[in-house]
Amino acid sequence: MRRWPILFLVLLLFPPTVGAHHIGSPRNVSFLLDHFLTPDLAPGERGPFTLTFRNTYPWNMTNVSLRLEVYRYREIDVDLPVLANWTGGPDFVDDVGIDRGQSYEPVVLGPNNTILFRPNESRVVSFTVVTYPETRHGSVTKQGSYFVRTRLEFDLGEGAAMNHSWMMSRGYFTDVQFATAARPCLPANSTDTCPSSIYYEGDYNMTYLGSVYGLPQGHLDGLIPDTAFSVAERMPTWPYVAIGGAMVAFLVLAILFYAEENPAKYPRLARWWLGVKGKSRRPRSPKRT
């Protein structure tokens, strides 16, 4: 019976290697990039874009590389790719004021301003989205949104057990590529097992997605989230002012008419209101000839 405490002690002293850890597990991948705060802008405005990067693994992480890139503009009836020839912004501007265009690779350092992120350590990444009067945008009735795709690289673990991981968001793949990745490894009635050279995470063939970009390790490790921000004309303030003024006017008239119908409750207000009404109804003197 003593072998069980000894086995437990061995497991504590010699934890599983990084290779044994499920790097693509959604419980880890889903929270690597989190707490996105993106701006809603009018043409010519600027606003903050922030997110939190966190090491969600039980291993040290180093050499984090993050890329954010605007790749698509959409309205209700408009769907345009944002390519290299896209002009007029919006642009990403870093914290020292350098315009990075429509793609940005911020420096992501750990809490001690080193390349090391220990388990559960995080860093807030922030920059500014700048628009111009000529920036393509939506209207009051049609929202205009710019979609941002994300790419992430990092080293996980230490020494011989270190893994270099690549992760990308949905925006890096076409609909056809994503549909291909969603095909099952084997037919539904097959009793065979999927080859070990093909890596699936959930329903998606990560080996195929990695081959689209020729990733050196042969497969993608995870799918991280896209995000978006909006650029649209703002609703003018005069309708709100007009509606608010009308509501106040109707409220005042309702009180005055109530006082007129119940003079015993509000005698002074009723006399004043009747006086105002009497003056407005006073006949005008005839014009002299």
Coordinates of C-alpha atoms in Angstrom, one line a residue:
M1 CA 0.0 0.0 0.0
R2 CA 3.0 2.3 0.4
R3 CA 3.6 2.5 -3.4
W4 CA 0.7 5.0 -3.9
P5 CA 2.2 7.8 -1.7
I6 CA 5.5 7.2 -3.4
L7 CA 3.9 7.4 -6.9
F8 CA 2.1 10.6 -5.9
L9 CA 5.4 12.1 -4.7
V10 CA 7.0 11.2 -8.1
L11 CA 4.2 12.9 -10.0
L12 CA 4.7 16.1 -7.9
L13 CA 8.5 16.1 -8.4
F14 CA 8.4 15.2 -12.1
P15 CA 5.3 16.9 -13.8
P16 CA 4.4 16.0 -17.4
T17 CA 6.4 17.7 -20.1
V18 CA 5.0 20.5 -22.3
G19 CA 4.6 18.1 -25.1
A20 CA 2.2 16.1 -23.0
H21 CA 0.2 19.2 -22.3
H22 CA -2.7 20.0 -24.6
I23 CA -1.6 23.3 -26.0
G24 CA -4.6 23.6 -28.3
S25 CA -7.1 23.1 -25.5
P26 CA -10.0 25.7 -25.9
R27 CA -9.8 26.4 -22.1
N28 CA -6.3 27.8 -22.7
V29 CA -6.6 29.2 -26.2
S30 CA -9.8 31.1 -25.6
F31 CA -8.4 33.3 -22.9
L32 CA -4.9 34.0 -24.3
L33 CA -6.3 37.2 -25.8
D34 CA -9.2 38.6 -23.7
H35 CA -11.0 41.7 -22.5
F36 CA -11.1 43.4 -25.9
L37 CA -12.2 47.1 -25.7
T38 CA -12.6 48.6 -29.2
P39 CA -13.8 52.0 -30.1
D40 CA -17.0 53.3 -31.9
L41 CA -15.8 56.3 -33.9
A42 CA -17.1 58.9 -36.2
P43 CA -15.0 59.9 -39.2
G44 CA -12.1 62.1 -38.0
E45 CA -12.2 60.8 -34.5
R46 CA -9.6 58.6 -32.6
G47 CA -10.1 56.2 -29.8
P48 CA -8.3 53.5 -27.7
F49 CA -8.0 49.9 -28.6
T50 CA -7.1 47.6 -25.7
L51 CA -6.8 43.9 -25.0
T52 CA -5.2 41.7 -22.3
F53 CA -2.7 39.0 -23.1
R54 CA -2.4 36.3 -20.5
N55 CA -0.3 33.1 -20.1
T56 CA -3.1 30.6 -19.5
Y57 CA -0.7 27.6 -19.4
P58 CA 1.0 26.0 -16.3
W59 CA 4.4 26.6 -17.9
N60 CA 6.6 29.6 -18.5
M61 CA 6.1 31.4 -21.8
T62 CA 8.7 33.5 -23.6
N63 CA 9.2 35.4 -26.9
V64 CA 5.5 36.4 -27.4
S65 CA 4.8 38.0 -30.8
L66 CA 1.4 39.4 -31.6
R67 CA 0.0 40.9 -34.8
L68 CA -3.3 42.7 -35.3
E69 CA -4.4 43.5 -38.8
V70 CA -7.5 45.1 -40.4
Y71 CA -8.6 42.7 -43.1
R72 CA -12.3 43.5 -43.9
Y73 CA -14.8 46.3 -44.0
R74 CA -18.6 45.6 -43.8
E75 CA -21.9 47.3 -43.8
I76 CA -25.3 45.7 -44.2
D77 CA -25.0 45.5 -48.0
V78 CA -21.2 46.0 -48.4
D79 CA -18.4 43.5 -47.9
L80 CA -14.9 44.7 -48.9
P81 CA -11.4 43.2 -48.3
V82 CA -8.9 45.7 -46.8
L83 CA -5.9 45.1 -49.0
A84 CA -2.5 46.8 -49.4
N85 CA -4.0 49.5 -51.7
W86 CA -6.7 50.5 -49.2
T87 CA -6.4 54.3 -48.5
G88 CA -8.0 56.8 -46.1
G89 CA -7.4 54.8 -42.9
P90 CA -8.3 53.8 -40.3
D91 CA -4.7 53.5 -39.0
F92 CA -3.2 52.0 -35.8
V93 CA -0.9 54.5 -33.9
D94 CA 1.3 53.2 -31.2
D95 CA 1.9 54.7 -27.7
V96 CA 4.8 56.9 -29.0
G97 CA 2.7 58.3 -31.8
I98 CA 4.1 56.3 -34.8
D99 CA 1.5 55.5 -37.4
R100 CA 1.6 51.8 -38.1
G101 CA -1.0 51.7 -40.9
Q102 CA -3.6 49.0 -40.9
S103 CA -1.4 46.4 -39.1
Y104 CA 0.5 46.5 -35.9
E105 CA 2.8 44.2 -34.0
P106 CA 3.0 45.6 -30.4
V107 CA 5.9 44.7 -28.1
V108 CA 4.4 42.2 -25.6
L109 CA 6.6 42.0 -22.5
G110 CA 5.9 40.3 -19.1
P111 CA 5.1 42.2 -15.9
N112 CA 8.8 42.7 -15.2
N113 CA 9.4 44.1 -18.8
T114 CA 11.2 41.0 -19.9
I115 CA 10.2 38.4 -22.4
L116 CA 9.1 36.0 -19.7
F117 CA 5.5 35.4 -18.7
R118 CA 5.0 33.0 -15.8
P119 CA 1.8 31.1 -15.5
N120 CA -1.2 33.4 -15.2
E121 CA 0.8 36.6 -15.7
S122 CA -0.7 39.1 -18.0
R123 CA -0.1 42.4 -19.9
V124 CA -2.5 45.0 -21.2
V125 CA -1.8 45.9 -24.8
S126 CA -3.1 49.2 -26.0
F127 CA -2.8 51.6 -29.0
T128 CA -5.0 54.1 -30.8
V129 CA -7.3 53.8 -33.8
V130 CA -7.2 57.0 -35.9
T131 CA -9.7 57.8 -38.5
Y132 CA -9.9 60.7 -41.0
P133 CA -12.8 62.6 -42.7
E134 CA -12.2 60.5 -45.8
T135 CA -12.2 57.2 -43.9
R136 CA -14.8 54.8 -45.4
H137 CA -17.6 54.6 -42.9
G138 CA -21.2 53.7 -42.2
S139 CA -24.2 56.0 -41.8
V140 CA -26.7 56.7 -39.0
T141 CA -28.8 53.7 -40.2
K142 CA -26.0 51.4 -41.5
Q143 CA -23.2 50.4 -39.2
G144 CA -19.7 50.4 -40.7
S145 CA -17.4 47.9 -39.1
Y146 CA -13.7 47.1 -39.6
F147 CA -12.7 43.5 -38.8
V148 CA -9.3 42.8 -37.2
R149 CA -7.6 39.5 -37.4
T150 CA -5.0 38.3 -34.8
R151 CA -1.9 36.2 -35.0
L152 CA 0.1 34.9 -32.1
E153 CA 3.5 33.2 -31.6
F154 CA 5.2 32.2 -28.4
D155 CA 7.6 29.7 -26.9
L156 CA 6.2 27.5 -24.2
G157 CA 8.3 25.6 -21.7
E158 CA 12.1 25.5 -21.2
G159 CA 15.1 23.6 -22.6
A160 CA 14.6 20.5 -24.6
A161 CA 10.8 20.5 -23.8
M162 CA 10.2 23.9 -25.3
N163 CA 7.5 24.2 -28.0
H164 CA 7.1 27.0 -30.5
S165 CA 3.4 27.7 -31.1
W166 CA 1.5 29.5 -33.8
M167 CA -2.1 30.6 -33.5
M168 CA -4.3 32.5 -35.9
S169 CA -7.8 33.9 -36.0
R170 CA -10.6 33.0 -38.4
G171 CA -9.8 36.1 -40.5
Y172 CA -6.6 34.6 -41.9
F173 CA -8.6 31.9 -43.8
T174 CA -11.1 32.0 -46.6
D175 CA -14.6 30.4 -46.3
V176 CA -13.4 27.6 -48.6
Q177 CA -10.3 26.9 -46.5
F178 CA -12.3 26.9 -43.3
A179 CA -14.9 24.6 -44.7
T180 CA -12.1 22.2 -45.9
A181 CA -10.6 22.2 -42.4
A182 CA -14.0 21.3 -40.9
R183 CA -14.2 18.1 -42.9
P184 CA -13.9 15.0 -40.8
C185 CA -10.6 13.0 -40.9
L186 CA -12.4 9.8 -41.8
P187 CA -15.9 8.9 -43.1
A188 CA -18.6 8.6 -40.5
N189 CA -18.9 4.8 -41.0
S190 CA -15.1 4.2 -40.8
T191 CA -13.7 2.2 -37.9
D192 CA -10.1 3.4 -38.6
T193 CA -8.3 6.0 -36.5
C194 CA -7.1 9.3 -37.9
P195 CA -3.3 9.2 -38.7
S196 CA -1.1 10.7 -36.0
S197 CA 0.4 13.1 -38.5
I198 CA -3.0 14.9 -38.8
Y199 CA -3.9 17.1 -35.8
Y200 CA -7.5 17.9 -35.1
E201 CA -8.6 20.4 -32.5
G202 CA -12.4 19.9 -32.0
D203 CA -13.9 19.8 -35.5
Y204 CA -11.0 21.5 -37.3
N205 CA -8.0 20.0 -39.1
M206 CA -5.2 22.2 -37.7
T207 CA -2.7 20.4 -39.8
Y208 CA -4.5 21.6 -43.0
L209 CA -4.8 25.2 -41.6
G210 CA -1.1 25.2 -40.8
S211 CA -0.3 24.0 -44.4
V212 CA -2.1 27.0 -45.8
Y213 CA 0.7 29.2 -44.5
G214 CA 3.4 26.6 -44.5
L215 CA 4.0 26.7 -40.8
P216 CA 7.3 25.1 -39.8
Q217 CA 5.9 22.8 -37.1
G218 CA 3.4 21.4 -39.6
H219 CA 0.1 22.5 -37.9
L220 CA -1.6 25.4 -36.3
D221 CA -1.9 25.1 -32.5
G222 CA -5.1 27.0 -31.9
L223 CA -7.7 29.4 -33.3
I224 CA -7.8 32.7 -31.4
P225 CA -10.5 35.4 -31.8
D226 CA -11.1 38.1 -34.4
T227 CA -12.3 41.4 -33.2
A228 CA -13.8 44.6 -34.7
F229 CA -14.4 48.3 -34.3
S230 CA -16.9 50.7 -35.9
V231 CA -16.7 53.9 -37.9
A232 CA -20.0 55.6 -38.6
E233 CA -21.7 59.0 -38.7
R234 CA -23.2 59.9 -35.3
M235 CA -26.8 60.6 -34.8
P236 CA -27.3 64.5 -34.7
T237 CA -28.2 65.9 -31.3
W238 CA -31.1 68.1 -32.5
P239 CA -33.7 65.3 -32.6
Y240 CA -33.0 64.5 -29.0
V241 CA -33.2 68.1 -28.0
A242 CA -36.5 68.5 -29.9
I243 CA -38.0 65.4 -28.4
G244 CA -36.9 66.4 -24.9
G245 CA -38.3 69.9 -25.4
A246 CA -41.6 68.6 -26.6
M247 CA -41.9 66.2 -23.6
V248 CA -41.2 69.1 -21.2
A249 CA -43.8 71.3 -22.9
F250 CA -46.5 68.6 -22.8
L251 CA -45.7 68.0 -19.1
V252 CA -46.0 71.7 -18.3
L253 CA -49.3 71.9 -20.2
A254 CA -50.7 68.8 -18.5
I255 CA -50.0 70.4 -15.1
L256 CA -51.5 73.7 -16.1
F257 CA -54.7 72.1 -17.4
Y258 CA -54.9 70.0 -14.3
A259 CA -54.7 73.1 -12.1
E260 CA -57.4 74.7 -14.2
E261 CA -59.7 71.8 -13.7
N262 CA -58.9 71.6 -9.9
P263 CA -58.4 75.3 -8.8
A264 CA -58.9 74.4 -5.1
K265 CA -55.7 72.3 -5.1
Y266 CA -53.5 74.8 -6.9
P267 CA -55.3 78.2 -6.6
R268 CA -52.3 80.5 -7.4
L269 CA -51.3 78.4 -10.4
A270 CA -54.9 78.2 -11.6
R271 CA -55.3 82.0 -11.3
W272 CA -52.1 82.6 -13.1
W273 CA -53.0 80.2 -15.9
L274 CA -56.5 81.6 -16.3
G275 CA -54.9 85.1 -16.4
V276 CA -52.6 84.1 -19.2
K277 CA -55.4 82.5 -21.1
G278 CA -57.6 85.6 -20.6
K279 CA -54.9 87.9 -22.0
S280 CA -54.4 85.7 -25.0
R281 CA -58.2 85.8 -25.7
R282 CA -58.7 89.5 -25.0
P283 CA -60.3 91.1 -28.0
R284 CA -58.3 93.6 -30.0
S285 CA -59.5 97.1 -30.3
P286 CA -60.7 98.0 -33.8
K287 CA -58.4 99.9 -36.1
R288 CA -59.1 103.6 -36.4
T289 CA -59.9 104.9 -39.8

